[in-house]
Amino acid sequence: MTSYLLRRLPSLAAVLAVSSVLVFGLIRLVPGDPATTLAGANATPDAVAAIRHQLGLDQPLLTQYLRWLGDLLTFDPGRSYIIGGGIGSLVGDALGNTLLLTGTALLLAVLSALLLGPLWAGTRRRWLEHLLTGVNTLAIAIPTFVLGVALALVFGVLVPVLPAGGVPRDGLLADPSITAQYLLLPAVCLGLPVGAVLTRYLAESLRTELAKPYVVTALAAGVARRRLLFRHALRNVLPTSLTVLGLQTGALLGGAVLVEFTFSWPGLGLLIERAVTGRDYPVVQVLLMLSVTVFAVLQLLTDAAHALLDPRIRLGGAR
Amino acid sequence: MNPALSRRALLTGAAGGAALLALAGCTSAVGAQNSGTAKKGGTFLGGISTDLVPANFFTNSNAGVTTIIGLVYESLIHYPVDRLRPEPRLAKDWTISPDGRTVTLHLRDDVTFHTGRPFTSADVAFSLRTYADPKWNGQLKSTAQAITSIDARDPHTAVLHLAHPLGNILDLLEIVPIVDEKTFAGVGDGSRYVGTGPFVFEKWSPNSRLKFAKNPKYWVPGRPYLDAVDIAVITDTTSLTSQLRSGQIDYAYGSSFLDIERLEKSGKFDTIQLRGAETQVYVGTNVTAEGLADVRVRQAIAHALDRDRVIAEVFRGSGYTANLPWPKTSPAYDAQLNASYGRDVAKAKSLLAAYGKPVPTLKYSYIAKDPLLAATAQIVQANLKEIGITVALDPLDPPTFVAQLIGGKFPGLWTAYHSWAQYTPSTLTVSAYPFNALKNSSHYTSAAYTRDADAAWRQVAGDSVEARKAYTALSRDLLDGLFLIEIGVIEGRWAVSDRVRNVAYTKRSELVLTDAQLTA
């Protein structure tokens, strides 16, 4: 397994190196820069030039790139131009909030898929099948921002049982029950489409698996259907479901941007929105690189999980 | 089908749901508050739509900054919101020498910073010098830079020596927050804000909230009433309004005019109309562009604009139409001059006919993210179509827009807001770049405008008869040159719940909670 992972590392490094150039270059192709953002609409060109000089933006691009790369390699991502604080702590705080949100959303999505997928695949009641199909289609089709606004309006304003957005005043760690209430609506909003996709995929895979000859033979031999479903069919479809889960986790991180904005959840999504809008180069660069790194590592882990579950992959790779 | 499986699954689901509901039911995060009479103490909960940008500390450009300055800091003098009559604040009294080149300020001797250090004239000198530093981009930087020296030998007297008379020197003293030199480094990264005001800065969590506590040693006896202030950053304005409606917050800065109108109609919320802290919406012109180079075309545009419609539909009646930047409270306001370019489509067409050439399609830029500017641009586009001018809308994101504005790169027209006309008129012409006489976004130059702007600035007293004459000359220059075509004066609005009392503001829309109270 270790040699399998080691063989994948060079390609990971190449992806990150190319990404760093693209990330650094692309943000600079967008019109406007941090100096104009900081100066505002009433500033003079002289004031903008003074700010640009102060930020080091009047230096050659190669110098700026190498300085940034050096900072990254020494684990010192620098300071935000717009927000002002150290990027390490800014990203750290936001990352913690985003991980809590996406982790909860993922948990809800996986639990709902493990609960509803087998139910959907195993049921013979037409009304239940129709109900699950309808709800599942709606959950996949409804845009996140619409769902978010609807959830906030219904549960935050019309029937005010949950906060319409934000985070607890005393922080996320002060009172878990309060935190859970703030977390519930954004997590449901974020996790619902992912859970729906996973549920549908799992149900379809299980149906296919249950139609295979070994299942028919086992049923004829008197093996309980529930035992077949959970002991054999589910186990056989889990590796491919893991791939879908890996891809959906990436989508989940992307969806967090919208959900965080809708519910004022101070995570990476809000941070990157603010950084891009303000042309906060150092923050955008770090966040994009972090995003690329997380996605690449997730793919690596998904492949590793595949290799772990299917010996043919890791042995095939060794030949 | 396997019924046992379904039952189990359903039971598991029900148990999970019950667990979530139980967790959610421990202590409600949506606490209801009682209504009634005003009380002392309590935490004021508010929401703002734009977060703090530490580097903009002196630019008054976002709600995060104005909230901190309004609560934590104080200036030397204070203008009531409805007039430019200075009142004492950290300065007890002041005199301006007859030649207008020396200002003597006598300071309060009972004021301390939140660190406990006494406030002295050295802090006045430090604050004004810091404000003049180009890196902070203060709006009245040029006025601050005209202070040649500050005599702070007496701790309770500050003497400012000026390069020349400054008609807007009192504006500067009203605007500049008095900062603490010892801790000022923390302002740059948003970690520390130390002033003399009624509330002590506790913490800023980026993209999340600002927290303040009562200043127990505030120099005004018995104030503030509140124990603490907690301001959430809610960048989505829909969410901001939802949180106000749900009772999570009692004050919202950033809700749309339409949302505030609806809140007011519900009877549970009040509106604070920011009269005296106005902004203006205008159509800018690049006077070097083909067509726009001829003033008759600019006059035709000015006559074509349906200002009433913009104010009524876009800004929900929260303001009034204008041909000049000055609000009604300004010493430069002249009702007759302000009506120079009323809507007159026939006159607009005749001006275009006199121009004699077809006007090419004009690119019209605005910030797409701002729905009010987008709606204004669409109305202006329709107005200009009526007189035969075709406009191509050019929505931009904020940094791109600002880069083009400052770089003078708009190819045709643009729409934006400006401010600072609510102060002494010369403050606008020396501070707001679009109005700068020497270099501006429109590429407009005029010897008369440059001369009159300078003359207005160099008045000994900003409200004298001579000064008013100078402002009239300035107004005529603006109407004649018409490089910026005003649409209207806009009064912002804040929404507050009926659970709070005495929420106030300054002429820069800073939140003032010195006298604010919650209801029991």
PDB file of N, CA, C and O in Angstrom, chain A residues 31 36 38-43 45 79 82-84 115 122 124-125 156 162 164-165 167 169 177-178 181 226 230 261-262 264 274 277 279, chain B residues 1-2 5 9 24 26-27 29-30 45 51-54 56 137 139 189 204 207 209 211 230 234 243 246 248 397 399-400 402 405-406 433:
ATOM      1  N   PRO A  31      -9.323  42.262 -14.040  1.00  0.00           N
ATOM      2  CA  PRO A  31      -9.113  43.712 -13.870  1.00  0.00           C
ATOM      3  C   PRO A  31      -9.282  44.157 -12.416  1.00  0.00           C
ATOM      4  O   PRO A  31     -10.041  43.541 -11.662  1.00  0.00           O
ATOM      5  N   THR A  36      -6.700  49.270  -5.686  1.00  0.00           N
ATOM      6  CA  THR A  36      -7.913  50.019  -6.049  1.00  0.00           C
ATOM      7  C   THR A  36      -9.047  49.702  -5.082  1.00  0.00           C
ATOM      8  O   THR A  36      -9.852  50.566  -4.752  1.00  0.00           O
ATOM      9  N   LEU A  38      -8.706  48.921  -1.902  1.00  0.00           N
ATOM     10  CA  LEU A  38      -8.441  49.618  -0.648  1.00  0.00           C
ATOM     11  C   LEU A  38      -8.631  51.125  -0.795  1.00  0.00           C
ATOM     12  O   LEU A  38      -9.087  51.793   0.120  1.00  0.00           O
ATOM     13  N   ALA A  39      -8.275  51.650  -1.960  1.00  0.00           N
ATOM     14  CA  ALA A  39      -8.348  53.101  -2.148  1.00  0.00           C
ATOM     15  C   ALA A  39      -9.790  53.587  -2.204  1.00  0.00           C
ATOM     16  O   ALA A  39     -10.118  54.635  -1.664  1.00  0.00           O
ATOM     17  N   GLY A  40     -10.668  52.825  -2.852  1.00  0.00           N
ATOM     18  CA  GLY A  40     -12.067  53.234  -2.946  1.00  0.00           C
ATOM     19  C   GLY A  40     -12.306  54.235  -4.054  1.00  0.00           C
ATOM     20  O   GLY A  40     -11.378  54.715  -4.720  1.00  0.00           O
ATOM     21  N   ALA A  41     -13.594  54.563  -4.227  1.00  0.00           N
ATOM     22  CA  ALA A  41     -14.016  55.341  -5.396  1.00  0.00           C
ATOM     23  C   ALA A  41     -13.628  56.809  -5.333  1.00  0.00           C
ATOM     24  O   ALA A  41     -13.682  57.506  -6.337  1.00  0.00           O
ATOM     25  N   ASN A  42     -13.247  57.298  -4.156  1.00  0.00           N
ATOM     26  CA  ASN A  42     -12.927  58.723  -4.051  1.00  0.00           C
ATOM     27  C   ASN A  42     -11.424  59.009  -4.060  1.00  0.00           C
ATOM     28  O   ASN A  42     -11.003  60.145  -3.922  1.00  0.00           O
ATOM     29  N   ALA A  43     -10.616  57.935  -4.187  1.00  0.00           N
ATOM     30  CA  ALA A  43      -9.161  58.116  -4.083  1.00  0.00           C
ATOM     31  C   ALA A  43      -8.572  58.694  -5.363  1.00  0.00           C
ATOM     32  O   ALA A  43      -9.146  58.572  -6.440  1.00  0.00           O
ATOM     33  N   PRO A  45      -5.345  58.869  -8.171  1.00  0.00           N
ATOM     34  CA  PRO A  45      -4.383  57.909  -8.716  1.00  0.00           C
ATOM     35  C   PRO A  45      -3.087  57.859  -7.901  1.00  0.00           C
ATOM     36  O   PRO A  45      -2.466  56.799  -7.757  1.00  0.00           O
ATOM     37  N   ARG A  79       0.176  37.922   4.994  1.00  0.00           N
ATOM     38  CA  ARG A  79      -0.953  38.638   5.591  1.00  0.00           C
ATOM     39  C   ARG A  79      -1.950  39.034   4.514  1.00  0.00           C
ATOM     40  O   ARG A  79      -1.577  39.243   3.361  1.00  0.00           O
ATOM     41  N   ILE A  82      -6.604  42.886   2.504  1.00  0.00           N
ATOM     42  CA  ILE A  82      -7.902  43.513   2.778  1.00  0.00           C
ATOM     43  C   ILE A  82      -8.334  43.302   4.228  1.00  0.00           C
ATOM     44  O   ILE A  82      -8.745  44.243   4.906  1.00  0.00           O
ATOM     45  N   ILE A  83      -8.243  42.076   4.700  1.00  0.00           N
ATOM     46  CA  ILE A  83      -8.731  41.795   6.052  1.00  0.00           C
ATOM     47  C   ILE A  83      -7.687  42.181   7.094  1.00  0.00           C
ATOM     48  O   ILE A  83      -8.013  42.562   8.208  1.00  0.00           O
ATOM     49  N   GLY A  84      -6.429  42.088   6.711  1.00  0.00           N
ATOM     50  CA  GLY A  84      -5.390  42.623   7.581  1.00  0.00           C
ATOM     51  C   GLY A  84      -4.678  41.611   8.457  1.00  0.00           C
ATOM     52  O   GLY A  84      -3.539  41.821   8.802  1.00  0.00           O
ATOM     53  N   LEU A 115     -29.445   4.849   5.005  1.00  0.00           N
ATOM     54  CA  LEU A 115     -30.789   4.521   5.495  1.00  0.00           C
ATOM     55  C   LEU A 115     -31.772   4.334   4.334  1.00  0.00           C
ATOM     56  O   LEU A 115     -32.507   3.345   4.267  1.00  0.00           O
ATOM     57  N   GLY A 122     -34.849  -2.066  -1.615  1.00  0.00           N
ATOM     58  CA  GLY A 122     -35.489  -3.279  -1.121  1.00  0.00           C
ATOM     59  C   GLY A 122     -36.996  -3.231  -1.083  1.00  0.00           C
ATOM     60  O   GLY A 122     -37.642  -4.281  -1.015  1.00  0.00           O
ATOM     61  N   ARG A 124     -40.940  -3.071  -1.914  1.00  0.00           N
ATOM     62  CA  ARG A 124     -41.817  -3.495  -3.015  1.00  0.00           C
ATOM     63  C   ARG A 124     -43.132  -2.734  -2.963  1.00  0.00           C
ATOM     64  O   ARG A 124     -44.068  -3.057  -3.671  1.00  0.00           O
ATOM     65  N   ARG A 125     -43.185  -1.745  -2.060  1.00  0.00           N
ATOM     66  CA  ARG A 125     -44.403  -0.932  -1.979  1.00  0.00           C
ATOM     67  C   ARG A 125     -44.285   0.205  -2.991  1.00  0.00           C
ATOM     68  O   ARG A 125     -43.379   1.025  -2.888  1.00  0.00           O
ATOM     69  N   GLY A 156     -36.687  30.046  10.084  1.00  0.00           N
ATOM     70  CA  GLY A 156     -36.074  31.175  10.778  1.00  0.00           C
ATOM     71  C   GLY A 156     -37.019  32.337  10.991  1.00  0.00           C
ATOM     72  O   GLY A 156     -36.875  33.098  11.935  1.00  0.00           O
ATOM     73  N   LEU A 162     -35.469  27.938  14.541  1.00  0.00           N
ATOM     74  CA  LEU A 162     -34.018  27.841  14.361  1.00  0.00           C
ATOM     75  C   LEU A 162     -33.484  29.199  13.888  1.00  0.00           C
ATOM     76  O   LEU A 162     -34.218  29.975  13.278  1.00  0.00           O
ATOM     77  N   ALA A 164     -31.958  32.031  11.629  1.00  0.00           N
ATOM     78  CA  ALA A 164     -32.010  32.199  10.169  1.00  0.00           C
ATOM     79  C   ALA A 164     -30.613  32.269   9.558  1.00  0.00           C
ATOM     80  O   ALA A 164     -30.469  32.265   8.336  1.00  0.00           O
ATOM     81  N   GLY A 165     -29.596  32.320  10.397  1.00  0.00           N
ATOM     82  CA  GLY A 165     -28.226  32.365   9.881  1.00  0.00           C
ATOM     83  C   GLY A 165     -27.266  32.815  10.955  1.00  0.00           C
ATOM     84  O   GLY A 165     -27.667  33.094  12.089  1.00  0.00           O
ATOM     85  N   VAL A 167     -23.608  32.583  13.378  1.00  0.00           N
ATOM     86  CA  VAL A 167     -23.008  31.621  14.306  1.00  0.00           C
ATOM     87  C   VAL A 167     -23.301  32.086  15.732  1.00  0.00           C
ATOM     88  O   VAL A 167     -23.632  33.256  15.940  1.00  0.00           O
ATOM     89  N   ARG A 169     -23.212  33.666  19.308  1.00  0.00           N
ATOM     90  CA  ARG A 169     -22.489  34.861  19.740  1.00  0.00           C
ATOM     91  C   ARG A 169     -21.253  34.533  20.567  1.00  0.00           C
ATOM     92  O   ARG A 169     -20.250  35.217  20.522  1.00  0.00           O
ATOM     93  N   SER A 177     -25.397  22.617  22.169  1.00  0.00           N
ATOM     94  CA  SER A 177     -26.812  22.576  21.757  1.00  0.00           C
ATOM     95  C   SER A 177     -27.169  23.815  20.941  1.00  0.00           C
ATOM     96  O   SER A 177     -27.948  23.751  19.995  1.00  0.00           O
ATOM     97  N   ILE A 178     -26.606  24.955  21.323  1.00  0.00           N
ATOM     98  CA  ILE A 178     -26.844  26.185  20.554  1.00  0.00           C
ATOM     99  C   ILE A 178     -26.168  26.064  19.188  1.00  0.00           C
ATOM    100  O   ILE A 178     -26.742  26.399  18.151  1.00  0.00           O
ATOM    101  N   GLN A 181     -28.090  24.094  16.718  1.00  0.00           N
ATOM    102  CA  GLN A 181     -29.229  24.799  16.113  1.00  0.00           C
ATOM    103  C   GLN A 181     -28.781  25.717  14.978  1.00  0.00           C
ATOM    104  O   GLN A 181     -29.456  25.833  13.966  1.00  0.00           O
ATOM    105  N   ARG A 226     -32.667  -9.887   3.693  1.00  0.00           N
ATOM    106  CA  ARG A 226     -31.998  -8.824   4.440  1.00  0.00           C
ATOM    107  C   ARG A 226     -30.510  -9.137   4.612  1.00  0.00           C
ATOM    108  O   ARG A 226     -29.652  -8.273   4.467  1.00  0.00           O
ATOM    109  N   PHE A 230     -27.459  -6.767   3.135  1.00  0.00           N
ATOM    110  CA  PHE A 230     -26.441  -6.101   3.941  1.00  0.00           C
ATOM    111  C   PHE A 230     -25.091  -6.818   3.956  1.00  0.00           C
ATOM    112  O   PHE A 230     -24.052  -6.165   3.966  1.00  0.00           O
ATOM    113  N   PHE A 261     -22.570  31.774   2.297  1.00  0.00           N
ATOM    114  CA  PHE A 261     -23.012  33.134   1.992  1.00  0.00           C
ATOM    115  C   PHE A 261     -24.473  33.307   2.417  1.00  0.00           C
ATOM    116  O   PHE A 261     -24.828  34.293   3.055  1.00  0.00           O
ATOM    117  N   THR A 262     -25.303  32.327   2.078  1.00  0.00           N
ATOM    118  CA  THR A 262     -26.733  32.429   2.379  1.00  0.00           C
ATOM    119  C   THR A 262     -26.980  32.465   3.887  1.00  0.00           C
ATOM    120  O   THR A 262     -27.840  33.198   4.368  1.00  0.00           O
ATOM    121  N   SER A 264     -24.635  33.187   6.250  1.00  0.00           N
ATOM    122  CA  SER A 264     -23.607  33.983   6.946  1.00  0.00           C
ATOM    123  C   SER A 264     -22.750  33.108   7.855  1.00  0.00           C
ATOM    124  O   SER A 264     -22.462  33.450   8.995  1.00  0.00           O
ATOM    125  N   ARG A 274     -15.089  37.014  -0.284  1.00  0.00           N
ATOM    126  CA  ARG A 274     -14.607  38.343   0.075  1.00  0.00           C
ATOM    127  C   ARG A 274     -13.226  38.609  -0.541  1.00  0.00           C
ATOM    128  O   ARG A 274     -12.935  39.710  -0.992  1.00  0.00           O
ATOM    129  N   THR A 277     -13.661  39.174  -4.352  1.00  0.00           N
ATOM    130  CA  THR A 277     -14.303  40.466  -4.593  1.00  0.00           C
ATOM    131  C   THR A 277     -13.332  41.619  -4.328  1.00  0.00           C
ATOM    132  O   THR A 277     -13.338  42.614  -5.042  1.00  0.00           O
ATOM    133  N   ARG A 279     -10.066  41.397  -4.478  1.00  0.00           N
ATOM    134  CA  ARG A 279      -8.764  41.138  -5.133  1.00  0.00           C
ATOM    135  C   ARG A 279      -7.660  40.995  -4.078  1.00  0.00           C
ATOM    136  O   ARG A 279      -6.571  41.541  -4.233  1.00  0.00           O
TER     137      ARG A 279
ATOM    138  N   MET B   1     -40.121  -7.533  -1.333  1.00  0.00           N
ATOM    139  CA  MET B   1     -39.970  -6.535  -0.275  1.00  0.00           C
ATOM    140  C   MET B   1     -39.737  -7.207   1.069  1.00  0.00           C
ATOM    141  O   MET B   1     -40.200  -8.290   1.332  1.00  0.00           O
ATOM    142  N   ASN B   2     -39.032  -6.542   1.897  1.00  0.00           N
ATOM    143  CA  ASN B   2     -38.800  -7.065   3.228  1.00  0.00           C
ATOM    144  C   ASN B   2     -39.367  -6.079   4.254  1.00  0.00           C
ATOM    145  O   ASN B   2     -38.770  -5.052   4.563  1.00  0.00           O
ATOM    146  N   LEU B   5     -37.232  -4.929   7.197  1.00  0.00           N
ATOM    147  CA  LEU B   5     -36.208  -3.947   6.824  1.00  0.00           C
ATOM    148  C   LEU B   5     -36.794  -2.534   6.826  1.00  0.00           C
ATOM    149  O   LEU B   5     -36.232  -1.606   7.387  1.00  0.00           O
ATOM    150  N   ALA B   9     -35.718   0.456   9.203  1.00  0.00           N
ATOM    151  CA  ALA B   9     -35.174   1.683   8.628  1.00  0.00           C
ATOM    152  C   ALA B   9     -35.968   2.885   9.081  1.00  0.00           C
ATOM    153  O   ALA B   9     -35.411   3.923   9.463  1.00  0.00           O
ATOM    154  N   ALA B  24     -31.753  19.939  19.254  1.00  0.00           N
ATOM    155  CA  ALA B  24     -32.160  21.295  18.889  1.00  0.00           C
ATOM    156  C   ALA B  24     -33.048  21.921  19.956  1.00  0.00           C
ATOM    157  O   ALA B  24     -33.185  23.126  20.034  1.00  0.00           O
ATOM    158  N   CYS B  26     -32.663  21.781  23.264  1.00  0.00           N
ATOM    159  CA  CYS B  26     -32.038  22.007  24.579  1.00  0.00           C
ATOM    160  C   CYS B  26     -32.262  23.428  25.073  1.00  0.00           C
ATOM    161  O   CYS B  26     -32.932  23.673  26.045  1.00  0.00           O
ATOM    162  N   THR B  27     -31.684  24.381  24.373  1.00  0.00           N
ATOM    163  CA  THR B  27     -31.862  25.784  24.694  1.00  0.00           C
ATOM    164  C   THR B  27     -32.064  26.502  23.379  1.00  0.00           C
ATOM    165  O   THR B  27     -31.259  26.324  22.469  1.00  0.00           O
ATOM    166  N   ALA B  29     -31.875  28.941  20.426  1.00  0.00           N
ATOM    167  CA  ALA B  29     -30.973  30.001  19.969  1.00  0.00           C
ATOM    168  C   ALA B  29     -31.763  31.190  19.460  1.00  0.00           C
ATOM    169  O   ALA B  29     -31.215  32.227  19.155  1.00  0.00           O
ATOM    170  N   VAL B  30     -33.073  31.020  19.346  1.00  0.00           N
ATOM    171  CA  VAL B  30     -33.916  32.108  18.855  1.00  0.00           C
ATOM    172  C   VAL B  30     -34.716  32.631  20.041  1.00  0.00           C
ATOM    173  O   VAL B  30     -35.888  32.361  20.192  1.00  0.00           O
ATOM    174  N   LEU B  45     -27.913  43.891  19.895  1.00  0.00           N
ATOM    175  CA  LEU B  45     -27.547  42.962  18.825  1.00  0.00           C
ATOM    176  C   LEU B  45     -27.863  43.592  17.478  1.00  0.00           C
ATOM    177  O   LEU B  45     -29.003  43.988  17.223  1.00  0.00           O
ATOM    178  N   ASP B  51     -18.192  43.880   6.033  1.00  0.00           N
ATOM    179  CA  ASP B  51     -17.271  43.656   7.147  1.00  0.00           C
ATOM    180  C   ASP B  51     -16.195  44.748   7.192  1.00  0.00           C
ATOM    181  O   ASP B  51     -15.998  45.504   6.237  1.00  0.00           O
ATOM    182  N   LEU B  52     -15.511  44.747   8.301  1.00  0.00           N
ATOM    183  CA  LEU B  52     -14.420  45.705   8.511  1.00  0.00           C
ATOM    184  C   LEU B  52     -13.279  45.467   7.525  1.00  0.00           C
ATOM    185  O   LEU B  52     -12.908  44.329   7.246  1.00  0.00           O
ATOM    186  N   VAL B  53     -12.724  46.556   6.994  1.00  0.00           N
ATOM    187  CA  VAL B  53     -11.476  46.505   6.238  1.00  0.00           C
ATOM    188  C   VAL B  53     -10.495  47.402   6.999  1.00  0.00           C
ATOM    189  O   VAL B  53     -10.588  48.627   6.931  1.00  0.00           O
ATOM    190  N   PRO B  54      -9.578  46.818   7.770  1.00  0.00           N
ATOM    191  CA  PRO B  54      -8.729  47.635   8.653  1.00  0.00           C
ATOM    192  C   PRO B  54      -7.991  48.762   7.931  1.00  0.00           C
ATOM    193  O   PRO B  54      -7.843  49.858   8.479  1.00  0.00           O
ATOM    194  N   ASN B  56      -8.966  50.582   5.729  1.00  0.00           N
ATOM    195  CA  ASN B  56      -9.863  51.688   5.408  1.00  0.00           C
ATOM    196  C   ASN B  56     -10.306  52.458   6.651  1.00  0.00           C
ATOM    197  O   ASN B  56     -11.340  53.124   6.633  1.00  0.00           O
ATOM    198  N   ASN B 137      -5.011  57.124   3.226  1.00  0.00           N
ATOM    199  CA  ASN B 137      -5.983  57.541   2.218  1.00  0.00           C
ATOM    200  C   ASN B 137      -7.200  58.240   2.819  1.00  0.00           C
ATOM    201  O   ASN B 137      -8.335  58.027   2.378  1.00  0.00           O
ATOM    202  N   GLN B 139     -10.060  60.844   3.518  1.00  0.00           N
ATOM    203  CA  GLN B 139     -10.756  61.641   2.500  1.00  0.00           C
ATOM    204  C   GLN B 139     -10.373  63.119   2.570  1.00  0.00           C
ATOM    205  O   GLN B 139     -10.344  63.797   1.550  1.00  0.00           O
ATOM    206  N   ASP B 189      -4.099  45.832  11.546  1.00  0.00           N
ATOM    207  CA  ASP B 189      -4.501  44.440  11.296  1.00  0.00           C
ATOM    208  C   ASP B 189      -5.818  44.084  11.977  1.00  0.00           C
ATOM    209  O   ASP B 189      -6.203  42.914  12.036  1.00  0.00           O
ATOM    210  N   TRP B 204     -12.754  41.391  17.014  1.00  0.00           N
ATOM    211  CA  TRP B 204     -13.294  41.294  15.661  1.00  0.00           C
ATOM    212  C   TRP B 204     -12.988  39.895  15.141  1.00  0.00           C
ATOM    213  O   TRP B 204     -11.828  39.472  15.118  1.00  0.00           O
ATOM    214  N   ASN B 207     -15.467  38.260   8.974  1.00  0.00           N
ATOM    215  CA  ASN B 207     -16.654  37.660   8.346  1.00  0.00           C
ATOM    216  C   ASN B 207     -17.665  37.145   9.357  1.00  0.00           C
ATOM    217  O   ASN B 207     -18.573  36.403   8.999  1.00  0.00           O
ATOM    218  N   ARG B 209     -18.226  38.681  13.352  1.00  0.00           N
ATOM    219  CA  ARG B 209     -18.827  39.671  14.242  1.00  0.00           C
ATOM    220  C   ARG B 209     -17.805  40.614  14.873  1.00  0.00           C
ATOM    221  O   ARG B 209     -16.608  40.351  14.898  1.00  0.00           O
ATOM    222  N   LYS B 211     -17.367  42.777  18.561  1.00  0.00           N
ATOM    223  CA  LYS B 211     -17.912  42.804  19.919  1.00  0.00           C
ATOM    224  C   LYS B 211     -17.340  43.984  20.704  1.00  0.00           C
ATOM    225  O   LYS B 211     -16.149  44.285  20.602  1.00  0.00           O
ATOM    226  N   ASP B 230     -23.042  43.792  20.191  1.00  0.00           N
ATOM    227  CA  ASP B 230     -22.600  42.632  19.410  1.00  0.00           C
ATOM    228  C   ASP B 230     -23.129  42.813  17.992  1.00  0.00           C
ATOM    229  O   ASP B 230     -24.338  42.802  17.768  1.00  0.00           O
ATOM    230  N   ILE B 234     -23.336  40.102   8.282  1.00  0.00           N
ATOM    231  CA  ILE B 234     -24.270  39.270   7.509  1.00  0.00           C
ATOM    232  C   ILE B 234     -24.255  39.806   6.080  1.00  0.00           C
ATOM    233  O   ILE B 234     -24.968  40.750   5.747  1.00  0.00           O
ATOM    234  N   GLN B 243     -32.848  37.814   9.603  1.00  0.00           N
ATOM    235  CA  GLN B 243     -32.415  37.751  11.003  1.00  0.00           C
ATOM    236  C   GLN B 243     -33.042  38.872  11.833  1.00  0.00           C
ATOM    237  O   GLN B 243     -33.311  38.701  13.018  1.00  0.00           O
ATOM    238  N   SER B 246     -36.626  37.728  12.377  1.00  0.00           N
ATOM    239  CA  SER B 246     -36.764  36.602  13.310  1.00  0.00           C
ATOM    240  C   SER B 246     -36.414  36.981  14.746  1.00  0.00           C
ATOM    241  O   SER B 246     -36.586  36.186  15.654  1.00  0.00           O
ATOM    242  N   GLN B 248     -33.345  37.731  15.804  1.00  0.00           N
ATOM    243  CA  GLN B 248     -31.946  37.441  16.145  1.00  0.00           C
ATOM    244  C   GLN B 248     -31.168  38.728  16.359  1.00  0.00           C
ATOM    245  O   GLN B 248     -30.231  38.766  17.149  1.00  0.00           O
ATOM    246  N   ASP B 397     -17.632  44.411 -11.949  1.00  0.00           N
ATOM    247  CA  ASP B 397     -17.503  44.107 -10.529  1.00  0.00           C
ATOM    248  C   ASP B 397     -16.791  45.283  -9.848  1.00  0.00           C
ATOM    249  O   ASP B 397     -16.153  46.107 -10.519  1.00  0.00           O
ATOM    250  N   PRO B 399     -14.034  46.060  -7.960  1.00  0.00           N
ATOM    251  CA  PRO B 399     -12.648  46.500  -8.184  1.00  0.00           C
ATOM    252  C   PRO B 399     -12.390  46.983  -9.612  1.00  0.00           C
ATOM    253  O   PRO B 399     -11.639  47.929  -9.830  1.00  0.00           O
ATOM    254  N   THR B 400     -13.022  46.333 -10.571  1.00  0.00           N
ATOM    255  CA  THR B 400     -12.845  46.762 -11.956  1.00  0.00           C
ATOM    256  C   THR B 400     -13.429  48.159 -12.144  1.00  0.00           C
ATOM    257  O   THR B 400     -12.823  49.027 -12.795  1.00  0.00           O
ATOM    258  N   VAL B 402     -13.853  50.504  -9.839  1.00  0.00           N
ATOM    259  CA  VAL B 402     -13.027  51.513  -9.156  1.00  0.00           C
ATOM    260  C   VAL B 402     -11.734  51.758  -9.932  1.00  0.00           C
ATOM    261  O   VAL B 402     -11.288  52.900 -10.068  1.00  0.00           O
ATOM    262  N   LEU B 405     -12.590  53.961 -12.705  1.00  0.00           N
ATOM    263  CA  LEU B 405     -12.948  55.302 -12.222  1.00  0.00           C
ATOM    264  C   LEU B 405     -11.693  56.105 -11.888  1.00  0.00           C
ATOM    265  O   LEU B 405     -11.520  57.238 -12.337  1.00  0.00           O
ATOM    266  N   ILE B 406     -10.819  55.488 -11.110  1.00  0.00           N
ATOM    267  CA  ILE B 406      -9.606  56.196 -10.686  1.00  0.00           C
ATOM    268  C   ILE B 406      -8.662  56.401 -11.869  1.00  0.00           C
ATOM    269  O   ILE B 406      -8.011  57.431 -11.994  1.00  0.00           O
ATOM    270  N   TYR B 433     -12.603  62.353  -5.563  1.00  0.00           N
ATOM    271  CA  TYR B 433     -11.837  62.372  -6.811  1.00  0.00           C
ATOM    272  C   TYR B 433     -12.677  62.744  -8.040  1.00  0.00           C
ATOM    273  O   TYR B 433     -12.209  63.506  -8.894  1.00  0.00           O
TER     274      TYR B 433
END
